[in-house]
mmCIF file of N, CA and C in Angstrom:
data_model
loop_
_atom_site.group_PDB
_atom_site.id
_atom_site.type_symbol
_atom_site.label_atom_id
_atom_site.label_comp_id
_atom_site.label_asym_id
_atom_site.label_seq_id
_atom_site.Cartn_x
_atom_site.Cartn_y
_atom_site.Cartn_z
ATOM 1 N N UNK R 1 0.852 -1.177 0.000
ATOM 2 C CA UNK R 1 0.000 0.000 0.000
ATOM 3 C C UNK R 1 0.895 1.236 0.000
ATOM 4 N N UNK R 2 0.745 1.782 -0.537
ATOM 5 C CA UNK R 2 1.268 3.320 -0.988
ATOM 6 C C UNK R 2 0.633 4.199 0.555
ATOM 7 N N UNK R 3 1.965 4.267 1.520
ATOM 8 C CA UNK R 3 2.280 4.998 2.558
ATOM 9 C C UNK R 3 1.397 6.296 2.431
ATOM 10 N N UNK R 4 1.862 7.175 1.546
ATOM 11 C CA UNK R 4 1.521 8.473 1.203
ATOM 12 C C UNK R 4 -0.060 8.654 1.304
ATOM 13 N N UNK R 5 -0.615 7.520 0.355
ATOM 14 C CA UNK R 5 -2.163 7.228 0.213
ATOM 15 C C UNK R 5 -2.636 7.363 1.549
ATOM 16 N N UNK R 6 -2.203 6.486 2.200
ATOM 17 C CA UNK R 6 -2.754 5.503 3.263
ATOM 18 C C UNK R 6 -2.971 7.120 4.340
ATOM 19 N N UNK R 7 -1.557 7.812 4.686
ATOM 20 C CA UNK R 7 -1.858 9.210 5.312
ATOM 21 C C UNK R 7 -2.946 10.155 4.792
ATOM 22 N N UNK R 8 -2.657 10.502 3.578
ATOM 23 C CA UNK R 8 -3.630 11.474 2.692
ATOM 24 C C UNK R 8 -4.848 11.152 3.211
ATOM 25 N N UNK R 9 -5.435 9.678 3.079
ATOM 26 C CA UNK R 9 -6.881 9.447 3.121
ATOM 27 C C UNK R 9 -7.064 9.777 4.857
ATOM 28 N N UNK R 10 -5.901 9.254 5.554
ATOM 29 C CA UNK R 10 -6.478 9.083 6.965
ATOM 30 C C UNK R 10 -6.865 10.260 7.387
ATOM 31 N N UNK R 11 -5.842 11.215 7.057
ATOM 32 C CA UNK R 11 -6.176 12.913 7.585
ATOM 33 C C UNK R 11 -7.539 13.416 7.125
ATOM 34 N N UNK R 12 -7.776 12.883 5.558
ATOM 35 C CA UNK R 12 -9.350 13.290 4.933
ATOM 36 C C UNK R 12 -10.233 12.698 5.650
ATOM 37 N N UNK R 13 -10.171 11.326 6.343
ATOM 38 C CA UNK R 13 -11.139 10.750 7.074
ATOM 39 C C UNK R 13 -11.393 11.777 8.522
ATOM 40 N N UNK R 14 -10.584 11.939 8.837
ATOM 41 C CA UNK R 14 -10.282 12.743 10.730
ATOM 42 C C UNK R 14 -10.901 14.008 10.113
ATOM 43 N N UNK R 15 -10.720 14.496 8.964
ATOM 44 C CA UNK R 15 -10.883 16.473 9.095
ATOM 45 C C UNK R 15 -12.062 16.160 8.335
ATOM 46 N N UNK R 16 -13.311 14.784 7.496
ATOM 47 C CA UNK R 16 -14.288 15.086 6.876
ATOM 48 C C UNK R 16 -15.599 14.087 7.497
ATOM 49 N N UNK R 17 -15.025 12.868 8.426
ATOM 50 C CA UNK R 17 -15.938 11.818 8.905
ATOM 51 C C UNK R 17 -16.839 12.395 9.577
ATOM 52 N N UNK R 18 -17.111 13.504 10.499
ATOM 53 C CA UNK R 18 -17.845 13.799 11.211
ATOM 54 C C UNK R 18 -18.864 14.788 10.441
ATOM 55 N N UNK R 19 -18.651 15.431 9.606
ATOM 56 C CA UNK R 19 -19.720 16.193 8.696
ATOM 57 C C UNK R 19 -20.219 15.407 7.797
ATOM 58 N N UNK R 20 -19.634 14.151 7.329
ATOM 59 C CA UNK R 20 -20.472 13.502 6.281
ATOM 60 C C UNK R 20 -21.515 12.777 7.246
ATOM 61 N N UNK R 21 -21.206 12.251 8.516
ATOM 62 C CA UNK R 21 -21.849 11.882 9.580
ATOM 63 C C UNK R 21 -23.383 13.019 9.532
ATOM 64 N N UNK R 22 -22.717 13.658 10.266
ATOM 65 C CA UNK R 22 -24.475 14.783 9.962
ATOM 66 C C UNK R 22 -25.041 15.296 9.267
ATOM 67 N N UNK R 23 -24.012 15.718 7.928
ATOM 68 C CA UNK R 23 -25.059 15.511 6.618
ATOM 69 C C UNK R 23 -26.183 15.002 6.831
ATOM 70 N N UNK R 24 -25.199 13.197 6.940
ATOM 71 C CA UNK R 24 -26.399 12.334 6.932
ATOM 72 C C UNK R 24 -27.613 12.706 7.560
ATOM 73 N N UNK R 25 -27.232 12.519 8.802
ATOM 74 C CA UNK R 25 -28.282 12.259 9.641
ATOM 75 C C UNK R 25 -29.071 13.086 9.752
ATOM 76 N N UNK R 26 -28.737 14.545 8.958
ATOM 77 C CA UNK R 26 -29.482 15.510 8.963
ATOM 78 C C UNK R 26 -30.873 15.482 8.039
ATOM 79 N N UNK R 27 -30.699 14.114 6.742
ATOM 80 C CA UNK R 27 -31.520 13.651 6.207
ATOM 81 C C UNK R 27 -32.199 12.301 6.817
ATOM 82 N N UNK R 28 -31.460 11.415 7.303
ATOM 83 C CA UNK R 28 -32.394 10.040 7.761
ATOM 84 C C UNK R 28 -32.576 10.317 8.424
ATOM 85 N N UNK R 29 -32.223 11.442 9.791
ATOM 86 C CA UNK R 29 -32.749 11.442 11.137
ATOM 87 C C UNK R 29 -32.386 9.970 12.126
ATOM 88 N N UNK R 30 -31.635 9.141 11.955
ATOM 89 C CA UNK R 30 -31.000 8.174 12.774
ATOM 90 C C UNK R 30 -29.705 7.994 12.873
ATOM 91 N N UNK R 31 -29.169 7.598 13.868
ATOM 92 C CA UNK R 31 -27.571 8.214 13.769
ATOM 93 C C UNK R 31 -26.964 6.627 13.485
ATOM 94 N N UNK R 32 -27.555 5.600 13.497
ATOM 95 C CA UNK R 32 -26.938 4.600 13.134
ATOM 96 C C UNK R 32 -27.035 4.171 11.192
ATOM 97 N N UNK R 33 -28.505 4.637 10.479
ATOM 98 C CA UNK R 33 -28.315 4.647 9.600
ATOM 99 C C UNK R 33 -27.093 6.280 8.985
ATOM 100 N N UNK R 34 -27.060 7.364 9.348
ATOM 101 C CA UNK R 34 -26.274 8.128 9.243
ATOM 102 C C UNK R 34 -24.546 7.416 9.363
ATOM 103 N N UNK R 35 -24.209 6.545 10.046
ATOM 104 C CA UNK R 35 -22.866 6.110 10.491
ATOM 105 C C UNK R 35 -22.726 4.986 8.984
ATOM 106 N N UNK R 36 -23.671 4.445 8.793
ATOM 107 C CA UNK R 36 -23.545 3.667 7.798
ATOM 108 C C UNK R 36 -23.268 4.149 6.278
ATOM 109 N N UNK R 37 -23.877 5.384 6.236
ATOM 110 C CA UNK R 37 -24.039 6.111 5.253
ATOM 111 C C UNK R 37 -22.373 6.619 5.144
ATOM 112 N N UNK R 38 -22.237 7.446 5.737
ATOM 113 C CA UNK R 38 -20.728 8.154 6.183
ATOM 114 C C UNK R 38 -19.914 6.830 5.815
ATOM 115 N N UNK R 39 -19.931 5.997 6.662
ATOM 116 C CA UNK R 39 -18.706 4.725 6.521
ATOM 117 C C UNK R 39 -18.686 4.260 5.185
ATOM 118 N N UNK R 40 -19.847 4.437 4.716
ATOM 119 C CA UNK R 40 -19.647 3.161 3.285
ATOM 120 C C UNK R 40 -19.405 4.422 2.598
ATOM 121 N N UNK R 41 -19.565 5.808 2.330
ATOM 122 C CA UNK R 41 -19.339 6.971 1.588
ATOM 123 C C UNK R 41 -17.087 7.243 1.884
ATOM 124 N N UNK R 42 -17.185 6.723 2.655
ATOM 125 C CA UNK R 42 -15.778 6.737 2.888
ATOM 126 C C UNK R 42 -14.902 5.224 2.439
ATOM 127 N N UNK R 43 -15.514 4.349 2.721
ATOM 128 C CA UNK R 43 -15.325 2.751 2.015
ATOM 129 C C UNK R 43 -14.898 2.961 0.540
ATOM 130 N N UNK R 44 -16.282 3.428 0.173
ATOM 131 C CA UNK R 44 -16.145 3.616 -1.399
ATOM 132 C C UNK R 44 -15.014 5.050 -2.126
ATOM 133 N N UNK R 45 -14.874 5.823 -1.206
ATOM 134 C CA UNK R 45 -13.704 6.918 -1.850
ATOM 135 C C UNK R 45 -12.218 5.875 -1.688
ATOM 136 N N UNK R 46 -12.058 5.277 -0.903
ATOM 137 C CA UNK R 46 -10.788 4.652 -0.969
ATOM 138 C C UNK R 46 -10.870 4.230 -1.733
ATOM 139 N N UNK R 47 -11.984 2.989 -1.770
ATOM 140 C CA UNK R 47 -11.661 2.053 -2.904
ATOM 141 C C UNK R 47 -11.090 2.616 -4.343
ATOM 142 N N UNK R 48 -11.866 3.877 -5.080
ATOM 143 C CA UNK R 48 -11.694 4.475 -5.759
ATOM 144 C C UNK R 48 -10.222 5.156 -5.873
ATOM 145 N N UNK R 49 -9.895 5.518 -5.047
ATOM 146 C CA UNK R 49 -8.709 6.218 -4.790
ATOM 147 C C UNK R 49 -7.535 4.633 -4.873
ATOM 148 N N UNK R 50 -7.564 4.020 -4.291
ATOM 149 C CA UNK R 50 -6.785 3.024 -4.778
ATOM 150 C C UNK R 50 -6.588 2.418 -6.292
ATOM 151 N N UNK R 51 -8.181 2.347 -6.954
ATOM 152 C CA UNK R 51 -8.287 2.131 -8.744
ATOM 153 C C UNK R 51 -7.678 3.896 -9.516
ATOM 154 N N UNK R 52 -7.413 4.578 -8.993
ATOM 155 C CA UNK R 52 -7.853 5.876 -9.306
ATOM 156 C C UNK R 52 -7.350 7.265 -8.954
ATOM 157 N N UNK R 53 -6.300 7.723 -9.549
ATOM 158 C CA UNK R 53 -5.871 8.954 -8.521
ATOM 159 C C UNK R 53 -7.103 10.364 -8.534
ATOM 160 N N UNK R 54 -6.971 10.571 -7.683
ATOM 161 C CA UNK R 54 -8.200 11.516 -7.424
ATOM 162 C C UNK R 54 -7.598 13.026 -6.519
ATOM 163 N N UNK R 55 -7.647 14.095 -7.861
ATOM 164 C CA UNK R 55 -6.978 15.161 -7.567
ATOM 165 C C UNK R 55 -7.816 16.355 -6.966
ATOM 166 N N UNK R 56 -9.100 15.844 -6.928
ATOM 167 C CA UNK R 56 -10.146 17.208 -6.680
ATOM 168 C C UNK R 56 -11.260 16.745 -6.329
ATOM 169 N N UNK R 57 -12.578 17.227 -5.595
ATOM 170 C CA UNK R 57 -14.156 16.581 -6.071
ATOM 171 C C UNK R 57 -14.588 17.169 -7.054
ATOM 172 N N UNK R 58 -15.567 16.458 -8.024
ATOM 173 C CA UNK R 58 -16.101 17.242 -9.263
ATOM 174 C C UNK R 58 -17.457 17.896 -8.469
#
């Protein structure tokens, strides 16, 4: 695994997990479907980011 990656994403996780968190929940109104939402919204940017260099959001 590409070190560099592995930091980049972790810091994006710590400085963005908690607002994608209430986004959510600001729409389902449950904080466990909200956690699910957030986690798999973060699941799936890695994954991507591993197939994929990713320089910006569109």
């Amino acid at each position: 695994m590409n070190r560099l990656l592995h930091t980049s994403f972790e810091v994006f996780y710590n400085q963005f997990y908690r607002k994608a968190f209430h986004f959510a929940r600001s729409y389902v109104h449950n904080e466990r479907v909200a956690e699910d939402i957030a986690s798999e919204s973060f699941i799936k940017l890695w994954e991507e980011s591993r197939k994929n260099s990713i320089e910006s959001p569109k």
